[in-house]
Amino acid sequence: MRKAIVSSLIAIFVSLNINAQTPQDLADAWDTTHITDKEPSDVRHSDLKVYLEKLRVKGVKIGEVGRSNAGREIYQMEFGSGPLKVFLWSQMHGDEPTATSALVDIFSYLATHKDTPWVKDLAAKLTIRAVPMLNPDGAELYTRRNLQGIDINRDALDLATPEARLLKWLQNQWQPNIGFNLHNQQELTAVDHTGKQAAISFLVVYGDEEKTQTDGMLRNRRIVSVMKKAIETFIPGHIARYGDEWTPTAFGDNFSAWGTPVILIETGALAGQKELYLAKINFIAIMTAFSSLATGSQATASTLPYDTLPRNASGTLVNFIFRNVQAAPNGKKPATLVDIAAVSARRRASFTTSIRLTRVGNVNGLRGLEEFDAGGFYVVQRFAHLIPGKLAELFFYKKDRVIDWKAEDLTERFEPDAIFSAGAWTKGAGLLPKILR
Ligand SMILES: [Zn+2]
């Protein structure tokens, strides 16, 4: 008898928990099911097609819904047949790629697990449509704008681009209940004044300048709260809230105005982590949002985690700081100790980065993602003087060496002890002590 009670209790417990995918479950699921194998910034339109072919084999419904300015196919994926209509789009800015890979892995997961109870339930409650890589021409060139040089996200009213016309049409003819607008922000975006990178920033996007609170906004605040809680153990302290200025020509704002309240997700960067890691974090966040919409658990969630998110901040982080630098004594004036700050340009993962000096002298108020103590060294700039705007190609010489600083072929006659080039130590790695914070 007791055995029967226990087993029926277990049965009840199990049935109550068919939808209880913990964030860790989702993280493990991504690890075992993700089909993306390139860093998102290296994914071209042709790579996306390879991903989508794999999804087709898994049974995902995929259709071409339009063409870019250069005639590249734009696709929409669909899953489920439920009454709640969920719409997502990514990479309307060509150089903002992370969520495209996340969407591919989300649909891969859904197709692979379509017979598991919680995914079945999801499919019965939601219909999910997603456009990965809305701006394939920009993605090809790795530029923000489309081939006409127009920012699609400022074209919601003019509709001068084929991509904007498509996006508006997809909203208009389907009237989704909720939208997810998926972007990347600068890697040096910080969480308020913490000095930490904002790896993920959220925004519940208003539908008017007056920031009118609607039921849809309230629901989205709860959903972002659920997403924030799901990912905070993976990226503690690296989650922020995006600025909420009303942009009358942007799509997020207009989707909200047109009846599809939008959640904006901006992926930043996390020093020491690959881009795909943040695609995984997107996966966990978005799957959690789907789950909370399907089970209805979002209805009783608190909005507090969203309402209390720290704000995005800019201008406080740089990629590199070299402290206590002394320029080599080849000038007339004795060199003073200075600090050097350098920043990296947005680029594809497989491309060599160009690092530029951004400040020489006083770096007060800045924090480097990596900082080095150059106190024991003289530094020579490879191409020019130490001037902001120049490439950070830096040769370091130990101060106790005897060197003819006026030698024409200085760096050939006197081999530097350490060389910092294209954002990495190509010689003498570890020689300058790291400053840990
Ligand atoms: Zn963007």
Short mmCIF file of C-alpha atoms and ligand atoms in Angstrom, two decimals:
data_model
loop_
_atom_site.label_atom_id
_atom_site.label_comp_id
_atom_site.label_asym_id
_atom_site.label_seq_id
_atom_site.Cartn_x
_atom_site.Cartn_y
_atom_site.Cartn_z
CA MET A 1 0.00 0.00 0.00
CA ARG A 2 2.70 2.40 1.07
CA LYS A 3 4.65 1.45 -2.04
CA ALA A 4 1.64 2.30 -4.19
CA ILE A 5 1.29 5.71 -2.55
CA VAL A 6 4.95 6.45 -3.05
CA SER A 7 4.87 5.47 -6.69
CA SER A 8 1.73 7.47 -7.36
CA LEU A 9 3.30 10.44 -5.64
CA ILE A 10 6.32 10.00 -7.87
CA ALA A 11 4.02 9.85 -10.88
CA ILE A 12 2.34 13.11 -9.84
CA PHE A 13 5.71 14.69 -9.20
CA VAL A 14 6.98 13.62 -12.61
CA SER A 15 3.86 14.84 -14.40
CA LEU A 16 4.06 18.20 -12.64
CA ASN A 17 7.63 18.53 -13.71
CA ILE A 18 7.45 17.66 -17.36
CA ASN A 19 7.96 21.32 -18.09
CA ALA A 20 10.53 22.01 -15.43
CA GLN A 21 13.61 22.42 -17.56
CA THR A 22 16.18 23.94 -15.30
CA PRO A 23 18.71 26.36 -16.80
CA GLN A 24 21.33 23.67 -16.22
CA ASP A 25 19.20 21.14 -18.14
CA LEU A 26 19.07 23.59 -21.03
CA ALA A 27 22.81 24.24 -20.85
CA ASP A 28 23.46 20.49 -20.98
CA ALA A 29 20.97 20.19 -23.83
CA TRP A 30 22.82 22.83 -25.82
CA ASP A 31 26.09 21.01 -25.22
CA THR A 32 24.67 17.78 -26.64
CA THR A 33 22.41 19.07 -29.42
CA HIS A 34 23.93 22.24 -30.84
CA ILE A 35 24.78 21.99 -34.52
CA THR A 36 26.57 25.34 -34.83
CA ASP A 37 30.27 24.69 -35.21
CA LYS A 38 31.67 28.09 -36.18
CA GLU A 39 32.06 31.24 -34.17
CA PRO A 40 28.90 33.25 -34.98
CA SER A 41 30.86 36.15 -36.49
CA ASP A 42 32.40 33.73 -39.00
CA VAL A 43 29.00 32.49 -40.21
CA ARG A 44 28.25 33.70 -43.72
CA HIS A 45 24.99 33.28 -45.63
CA SER A 46 26.42 30.12 -47.23
CA ASP A 47 27.16 28.72 -43.75
CA LEU A 48 23.64 29.52 -42.62
CA LYS A 49 22.33 27.53 -45.58
CA VAL A 50 24.40 24.53 -44.43
CA TYR A 51 22.92 24.87 -40.92
CA LEU A 52 19.39 25.17 -42.30
CA GLU A 53 19.88 22.07 -44.46
CA LYS A 54 20.76 20.14 -41.31
CA LEU A 55 17.61 21.48 -39.66
CA ARG A 56 15.53 20.44 -42.67
CA VAL A 57 16.87 16.91 -42.31
CA LYS A 58 15.67 17.00 -38.71
CA GLY A 59 12.23 17.97 -39.95
CA VAL A 60 12.20 21.71 -39.22
CA LYS A 61 9.79 23.66 -41.41
CA ILE A 62 11.86 26.28 -43.27
CA GLY A 63 10.74 28.53 -46.08
CA GLU A 64 12.26 31.31 -48.12
CA VAL A 65 10.20 34.38 -47.28
CA GLY A 66 12.10 37.03 -49.20
CA ARG A 67 15.32 38.22 -50.81
CA SER A 68 17.91 40.75 -49.79
CA ASN A 69 18.96 43.67 -51.95
CA ALA A 70 21.65 41.48 -53.57
CA GLY A 71 19.17 38.65 -54.03
CA ARG A 72 20.26 36.47 -51.13
CA GLU A 73 17.52 34.25 -49.68
CA ILE A 74 15.98 35.22 -46.36
CA TYR A 75 14.45 32.31 -44.48
CA GLN A 76 11.85 31.75 -41.81
CA MET A 77 11.77 28.68 -39.56
CA GLU A 78 8.61 27.49 -37.85
CA PHE A 79 7.84 25.16 -34.97
CA GLY A 80 4.64 24.24 -33.18
CA SER A 81 0.98 24.86 -33.91
CA GLY A 82 -0.27 26.50 -30.74
CA PRO A 83 -2.40 29.62 -30.48
CA LEU A 84 0.25 31.92 -28.97
CA LYS A 85 2.30 33.41 -31.79
CA VAL A 86 5.97 34.06 -31.02
CA PHE A 87 8.17 35.83 -33.55
CA LEU A 88 11.95 36.30 -33.45
CA TRP A 89 14.41 37.85 -35.85
CA SER A 90 18.18 38.17 -35.76
CA GLN A 91 21.05 39.98 -37.46
CA MET A 92 19.17 42.86 -39.03
CA HIS A 93 22.55 44.47 -38.41
CA GLY A 94 24.98 42.40 -40.47
CA ASP A 95 27.80 42.52 -37.94
CA GLU A 96 25.59 41.39 -35.02
CA PRO A 97 25.57 37.63 -35.49
CA THR A 98 25.34 35.78 -32.15
CA ALA A 99 21.60 35.15 -32.04
CA THR A 100 21.52 33.71 -35.56
CA SER A 101 23.50 30.75 -34.25
CA ALA A 102 21.32 30.62 -31.14
CA LEU A 103 18.17 30.40 -33.28
CA VAL A 104 19.65 27.55 -35.31
CA ASP A 105 20.41 25.63 -32.13
CA ILE A 106 16.98 26.36 -30.66
CA PHE A 107 15.25 24.85 -33.68
CA SER A 108 17.69 21.96 -33.70
CA TYR A 109 16.79 21.24 -30.08
CA LEU A 110 13.04 21.56 -30.66
CA ALA A 111 13.13 19.22 -33.66
CA THR A 112 15.35 16.69 -31.92
CA HIS A 113 13.12 16.64 -28.81
CA LYS A 114 9.73 17.03 -30.45
CA ASP A 115 8.48 13.82 -28.80
CA THR A 116 9.54 14.67 -25.27
CA PRO A 117 6.57 15.77 -23.14
CA TRP A 118 7.63 19.34 -22.47
CA VAL A 119 8.48 20.10 -26.09
CA LYS A 120 5.20 18.48 -27.18
CA ASP A 121 3.40 20.76 -24.75
CA LEU A 122 5.35 23.73 -26.11
CA ALA A 123 4.30 22.86 -29.65
CA ALA A 124 0.67 22.63 -28.56
CA LYS A 125 0.72 26.04 -26.86
CA LEU A 126 3.00 28.10 -29.13
CA THR A 127 3.68 28.67 -32.77
CA ILE A 128 7.23 29.94 -33.09
CA ARG A 129 8.51 31.67 -36.20
CA ALA A 130 12.06 32.95 -36.53
CA VAL A 131 14.01 34.77 -39.23
CA PRO A 132 17.72 34.13 -38.78
CA MET A 133 19.98 36.67 -40.51
CA LEU A 134 17.50 39.25 -41.82
CA ASN A 135 20.41 41.18 -43.41
CA PRO A 136 22.47 38.57 -45.28
CA ASP A 137 24.23 41.20 -47.45
CA GLY A 138 25.43 43.04 -44.36
CA ALA A 139 26.43 39.71 -42.83
CA GLU A 140 28.50 38.92 -45.92
CA LEU A 141 30.34 42.26 -45.73
CA TYR A 142 30.25 42.21 -41.93
CA THR A 143 28.69 45.67 -41.82
CA ARG A 144 25.79 47.03 -39.84
CA ARG A 145 23.86 48.37 -42.82
CA ASN A 146 22.37 46.64 -45.83
CA LEU A 147 23.81 46.83 -49.34
CA GLN A 148 22.09 50.18 -49.98
CA GLY A 149 23.97 51.59 -47.01
CA ILE A 150 20.75 51.88 -45.05
CA ASP A 151 20.34 50.89 -41.41
CA ILE A 152 17.35 48.53 -41.62
CA ASN A 153 16.58 49.29 -38.00
CA ARG A 154 15.92 52.93 -38.92
CA ASP A 155 13.79 51.99 -41.91
CA ALA A 156 10.60 50.80 -40.21
CA LEU A 157 8.60 53.76 -41.53
CA ASP A 158 10.31 54.67 -44.83
CA LEU A 159 10.58 51.01 -45.90
CA ALA A 160 13.27 51.86 -48.45
CA THR A 161 14.96 48.45 -48.11
CA PRO A 162 13.61 45.06 -49.19
CA GLU A 163 14.64 43.66 -45.80
CA ALA A 164 12.55 46.22 -43.87
CA ARG A 165 9.57 45.69 -46.16
CA LEU A 166 9.83 41.95 -45.55
CA LEU A 167 10.06 42.34 -41.77
CA LYS A 168 7.07 44.66 -41.67
CA TRP A 169 5.08 42.27 -43.89
CA LEU A 170 5.93 39.28 -41.68
CA GLN A 171 4.59 41.17 -38.66
CA ASN A 172 1.59 42.58 -40.42
CA GLN A 173 0.22 39.43 -42.00
CA TRP A 174 0.78 37.22 -38.92
CA GLN A 175 0.24 39.63 -36.01
CA PRO A 176 2.47 37.85 -33.50
CA ASN A 177 1.64 38.13 -29.78
CA ILE A 178 5.25 38.68 -28.78
CA GLY A 179 8.46 39.59 -30.60
CA PHE A 180 12.14 39.07 -29.86
CA ASN A 181 14.54 41.50 -31.57
CA LEU A 182 18.03 40.00 -31.42
CA HIS A 183 21.16 42.14 -31.67
CA ASN A 184 24.77 42.52 -30.53
CA GLN A 185 26.12 45.48 -28.59
CA GLN A 186 29.75 46.61 -28.36
CA GLU A 187 32.03 44.27 -26.44
CA LEU A 188 33.10 47.18 -24.22
CA THR A 189 29.57 47.90 -23.01
CA ALA A 190 29.67 47.72 -19.22
CA VAL A 191 27.19 46.94 -16.47
CA ASP A 192 26.70 50.34 -14.88
CA HIS A 193 29.86 51.29 -12.96
CA THR A 194 30.90 47.76 -12.05
CA GLY A 195 33.68 47.54 -14.64
CA LYS A 196 32.15 44.27 -15.82
CA GLN A 197 31.21 43.62 -19.42
CA ALA A 198 27.50 43.52 -20.19
CA ALA A 199 27.40 40.08 -21.81
CA ILE A 200 23.62 40.21 -22.18
CA SER A 201 21.40 43.30 -21.99
CA PHE A 202 17.63 43.21 -22.11
CA LEU A 203 14.98 45.77 -22.85
CA VAL A 204 11.22 45.67 -22.79
CA VAL A 205 10.56 47.95 -25.75
CA TYR A 206 7.88 50.59 -25.40
CA GLY A 207 5.39 51.23 -28.18
CA ASP A 208 5.26 55.00 -27.73
CA GLU A 209 7.29 57.98 -26.62
CA GLU A 210 5.24 58.30 -23.43
CA LYS A 211 6.35 54.81 -22.36
CA THR A 212 2.78 53.68 -21.81
CA GLN A 213 2.60 50.53 -19.72
CA THR A 214 0.43 47.93 -21.41
CA ASP A 215 -0.40 44.35 -20.44
CA GLY A 216 2.07 43.24 -23.09
CA MET A 217 4.87 45.34 -21.57
CA LEU A 218 4.05 43.97 -18.14
CA ARG A 219 4.14 40.40 -19.44
CA ASN A 220 7.46 41.11 -21.16
CA ARG A 221 8.93 42.50 -17.93
CA ARG A 222 7.99 39.22 -16.25
CA ILE A 223 9.48 37.19 -19.10
CA VAL A 224 12.76 39.11 -19.07
CA SER A 225 12.84 38.54 -15.31
CA VAL A 226 12.48 34.81 -15.85
CA MET A 227 15.22 34.87 -18.51
CA LYS A 228 17.52 36.93 -16.32
CA LYS A 229 17.16 34.49 -13.45
CA ALA A 230 17.83 31.57 -15.79
CA ILE A 231 21.18 32.90 -17.02
CA GLU A 232 22.53 34.73 -13.98
CA THR A 233 24.35 31.72 -12.56
CA PHE A 234 26.23 31.36 -15.84
CA ILE A 235 27.23 35.02 -16.23
CA PRO A 236 26.85 36.57 -12.75
CA GLY A 237 27.18 40.35 -12.77
CA HIS A 238 27.26 40.51 -16.56
CA ILE A 239 23.57 41.24 -17.23
CA ALA A 240 22.23 44.75 -17.76
CA ARG A 241 19.34 46.78 -19.10
CA TYR A 242 19.60 48.47 -22.48
CA GLY A 243 18.74 52.17 -22.85
CA ASP A 244 15.03 52.77 -23.40
CA GLU A 245 15.02 55.91 -25.53
CA TRP A 246 12.12 55.92 -27.98
CA THR A 247 13.41 55.56 -31.56
CA PRO A 248 10.51 56.40 -33.87
CA THR A 249 12.03 54.73 -36.95
CA ALA A 250 13.26 51.53 -35.28
CA PHE A 251 11.56 48.17 -35.66
CA GLY A 252 11.41 47.12 -32.03
CA ASP A 253 9.56 50.30 -31.10
CA ASN A 254 7.22 49.99 -34.06
CA PHE A 255 6.52 46.28 -33.57
CA SER A 256 5.42 47.20 -30.06
CA ALA A 257 3.31 50.02 -31.50
CA TRP A 258 1.82 47.67 -34.12
CA GLY A 259 0.63 45.24 -31.45
CA THR A 260 3.58 42.88 -31.07
CA PRO A 261 5.29 43.87 -27.79
CA VAL A 262 8.99 43.34 -28.24
CA ILE A 263 11.80 42.13 -26.03
CA LEU A 264 15.23 43.29 -27.16
CA ILE A 265 18.18 41.06 -26.42
CA GLU A 266 21.60 42.57 -27.00
CA THR A 267 24.53 40.20 -26.75
CA GLY A 268 27.83 41.76 -25.77
CA ALA A 269 31.02 39.88 -25.08
CA LEU A 270 32.76 38.14 -22.24
CA ALA A 271 36.56 38.26 -22.08
CA GLY A 272 38.05 34.79 -22.20
CA GLN A 273 34.88 33.19 -23.55
CA LYS A 274 34.18 32.25 -27.12
CA GLU A 275 31.27 33.84 -28.95
CA LEU A 276 29.49 30.49 -29.07
CA TYR A 277 29.29 30.54 -25.29
CA LEU A 278 27.04 33.58 -25.50
CA ALA A 279 25.02 31.86 -28.24
CA LYS A 280 24.48 29.14 -25.62
CA ILE A 281 23.41 31.76 -23.07
CA ASN A 282 20.92 33.12 -25.66
CA PHE A 283 19.67 29.56 -26.12
CA ILE A 284 19.07 29.14 -22.38
CA ALA A 285 17.35 32.52 -22.07
CA ILE A 286 15.08 32.13 -25.08
CA MET A 287 14.14 28.50 -24.36
CA THR A 288 13.28 29.56 -20.81
CA ALA A 289 11.06 32.32 -22.21
CA PHE A 290 9.28 29.82 -24.48
CA SER A 291 8.80 27.45 -21.56
CA SER A 292 7.37 30.14 -19.29
CA LEU A 293 4.98 31.24 -22.06
CA ALA A 294 3.86 27.65 -22.72
CA THR A 295 3.33 26.64 -19.12
CA GLY A 296 1.91 30.01 -18.13
CA SER A 297 4.43 30.21 -15.28
CA GLN A 298 5.38 33.71 -16.44
CA ALA A 299 1.96 34.97 -15.35
CA THR A 300 2.92 34.77 -11.68
CA ALA A 301 6.58 35.75 -12.04
CA SER A 302 7.89 38.90 -10.40
CA THR A 303 8.99 41.82 -12.56
CA LEU A 304 11.59 42.79 -9.97
CA PRO A 305 14.61 41.09 -11.57
CA TYR A 306 13.98 43.17 -14.71
CA ASP A 307 13.01 46.37 -12.92
CA THR A 308 16.19 46.30 -10.84
CA LEU A 309 18.63 45.44 -13.64
CA PRO A 310 21.63 47.79 -13.67
CA ARG A 311 21.90 50.01 -16.75
CA ASN A 312 24.25 49.67 -19.67
CA ALA A 313 27.22 52.02 -19.47
CA SER A 314 29.78 52.97 -22.09
CA GLY A 315 33.14 54.71 -22.04
CA THR A 316 34.51 52.94 -18.97
CA LEU A 317 36.04 49.81 -20.46
CA VAL A 318 38.94 49.30 -22.86
CA ASN A 319 40.48 46.07 -24.10
CA PHE A 320 44.01 46.67 -22.86
CA ILE A 321 45.81 48.92 -20.42
CA PHE A 322 49.60 49.01 -20.04
CA ARG A 323 50.46 50.80 -16.83
CA ASN A 324 53.67 52.66 -15.90
CA VAL A 325 54.93 52.68 -19.46
CA GLN A 326 58.10 54.66 -20.25
CA ALA A 327 58.77 55.61 -23.86
CA ALA A 328 62.27 54.66 -25.04
CA PRO A 329 64.71 57.54 -24.26
CA ASN A 330 65.40 58.60 -27.86
CA GLY A 331 63.76 61.97 -27.65
CA LYS A 332 65.18 65.15 -26.19
CA LYS A 333 62.83 65.34 -23.27
CA PRO A 334 63.11 62.71 -20.57
CA ALA A 335 60.21 60.33 -20.93
CA THR A 336 57.66 60.35 -18.17
CA LEU A 337 55.74 57.40 -16.94
CA VAL A 338 52.37 57.10 -18.62
CA ASP A 339 49.59 54.61 -18.99
CA ILE A 340 48.40 53.38 -22.36
CA ALA A 341 44.88 52.26 -23.18
CA ALA A 342 44.03 50.38 -26.36
CA VAL A 343 40.80 49.17 -27.91
CA SER A 344 39.93 46.58 -30.50
CA ALA A 345 37.67 46.95 -33.55
CA ARG A 346 34.59 44.77 -34.12
CA ARG A 347 35.61 41.94 -36.42
CA ARG A 348 35.01 38.35 -37.38
CA ALA A 349 36.53 35.87 -34.93
CA SER A 350 38.85 34.43 -37.58
CA PHE A 351 40.13 37.86 -38.66
CA THR A 352 43.20 39.48 -37.19
CA THR A 353 42.15 42.22 -34.87
CA SER A 354 43.50 45.72 -35.14
CA ILE A 355 44.13 47.33 -31.80
CA ARG A 356 44.37 51.09 -31.60
CA LEU A 357 45.77 53.32 -28.92
CA THR A 358 42.89 55.25 -27.45
CA ARG A 359 44.60 57.07 -24.62
CA VAL A 360 48.22 57.77 -23.76
CA GLY A 361 48.91 59.47 -20.45
CA ASN A 362 46.08 59.50 -17.99
CA VAL A 363 43.72 56.55 -18.08
CA ASN A 364 41.80 57.50 -14.97
CA GLY A 365 38.27 56.16 -15.01
CA LEU A 366 39.12 53.37 -17.41
CA ARG A 367 39.41 49.71 -16.73
CA GLY A 368 41.11 47.26 -19.09
CA LEU A 369 39.73 43.81 -19.74
CA GLU A 370 43.42 42.94 -19.56
CA GLU A 371 45.96 45.09 -17.76
CA PHE A 372 49.73 44.79 -17.63
CA ASP A 373 52.38 46.40 -15.48
CA ALA A 374 55.05 47.70 -17.89
CA GLY A 375 57.09 49.30 -15.10
CA GLY A 376 60.31 47.41 -15.84
CA PHE A 377 60.28 48.19 -19.55
CA TYR A 378 60.84 50.80 -22.20
CA VAL A 379 58.35 50.75 -25.03
CA VAL A 380 58.74 51.53 -28.71
CA GLN A 381 55.78 51.96 -31.02
CA ARG A 382 56.39 49.98 -34.21
CA PHE A 383 55.16 52.49 -36.78
CA ALA A 384 55.02 55.86 -35.10
CA HIS A 385 55.02 57.62 -31.81
CA LEU A 386 52.76 56.76 -28.95
CA ILE A 387 49.78 58.75 -30.15
CA PRO A 388 46.09 57.95 -29.75
CA GLY A 389 44.60 56.63 -32.97
CA LYS A 390 47.74 54.72 -33.97
CA LEU A 391 47.92 50.94 -34.03
CA ALA A 392 49.02 49.40 -30.76
CA GLU A 393 52.06 47.54 -32.10
CA LEU A 394 54.32 47.67 -29.10
CA PHE A 395 57.90 46.52 -28.53
CA PHE A 396 59.04 46.22 -24.93
CA TYR A 397 62.68 46.32 -23.78
CA LYS A 398 63.91 45.50 -20.31
CA LYS A 399 65.28 48.66 -18.71
CA ASP A 400 68.61 47.11 -17.73
CA ARG A 401 69.62 46.43 -21.33
CA VAL A 402 72.19 48.58 -23.11
CA ILE A 403 70.58 49.74 -26.32
CA ASP A 404 71.44 52.33 -28.94
CA TRP A 405 68.00 53.90 -29.18
CA LYS A 406 69.07 55.96 -32.20
CA ALA A 407 69.91 52.89 -34.29
CA GLU A 408 68.00 52.97 -37.55
CA ASP A 409 67.21 49.28 -37.61
CA LEU A 410 66.61 49.33 -33.86
CA THR A 411 64.28 46.38 -33.60
CA GLU A 412 66.49 44.19 -35.79
CA ARG A 413 69.74 45.00 -34.03
CA PHE A 414 68.16 44.88 -30.63
CA GLU A 415 65.52 42.20 -30.39
CA PRO A 416 62.65 43.29 -28.14
CA ASP A 417 62.04 41.24 -25.01
CA ALA A 418 58.30 41.25 -25.57
CA ILE A 419 56.15 42.10 -28.58
CA PHE A 420 52.46 42.99 -28.39
CA SER A 421 50.95 42.76 -31.86
CA ALA A 422 47.36 42.55 -33.14
CA GLY A 423 46.06 42.13 -29.61
CA ALA A 424 48.33 39.30 -28.53
CA TRP A 425 51.81 38.66 -27.21
CA THR A 426 53.76 37.32 -30.15
CA LYS A 427 56.89 37.26 -28.04
CA GLY A 428 57.55 37.29 -24.31
CA ALA A 429 54.07 36.26 -23.20
CA GLY A 430 53.90 36.44 -19.43
CA LEU A 431 56.93 38.71 -19.16
CA LEU A 432 54.90 41.79 -18.22
CA PRO A 433 53.00 40.97 -15.04
CA LYS A 434 49.24 40.95 -15.34
CA ILE A 435 47.40 43.31 -13.06
CA LEU A 436 44.54 41.43 -11.51
CA ARG A 437 41.48 43.18 -10.19
ZN ZN B 1 21.90 46.15 -33.68
#
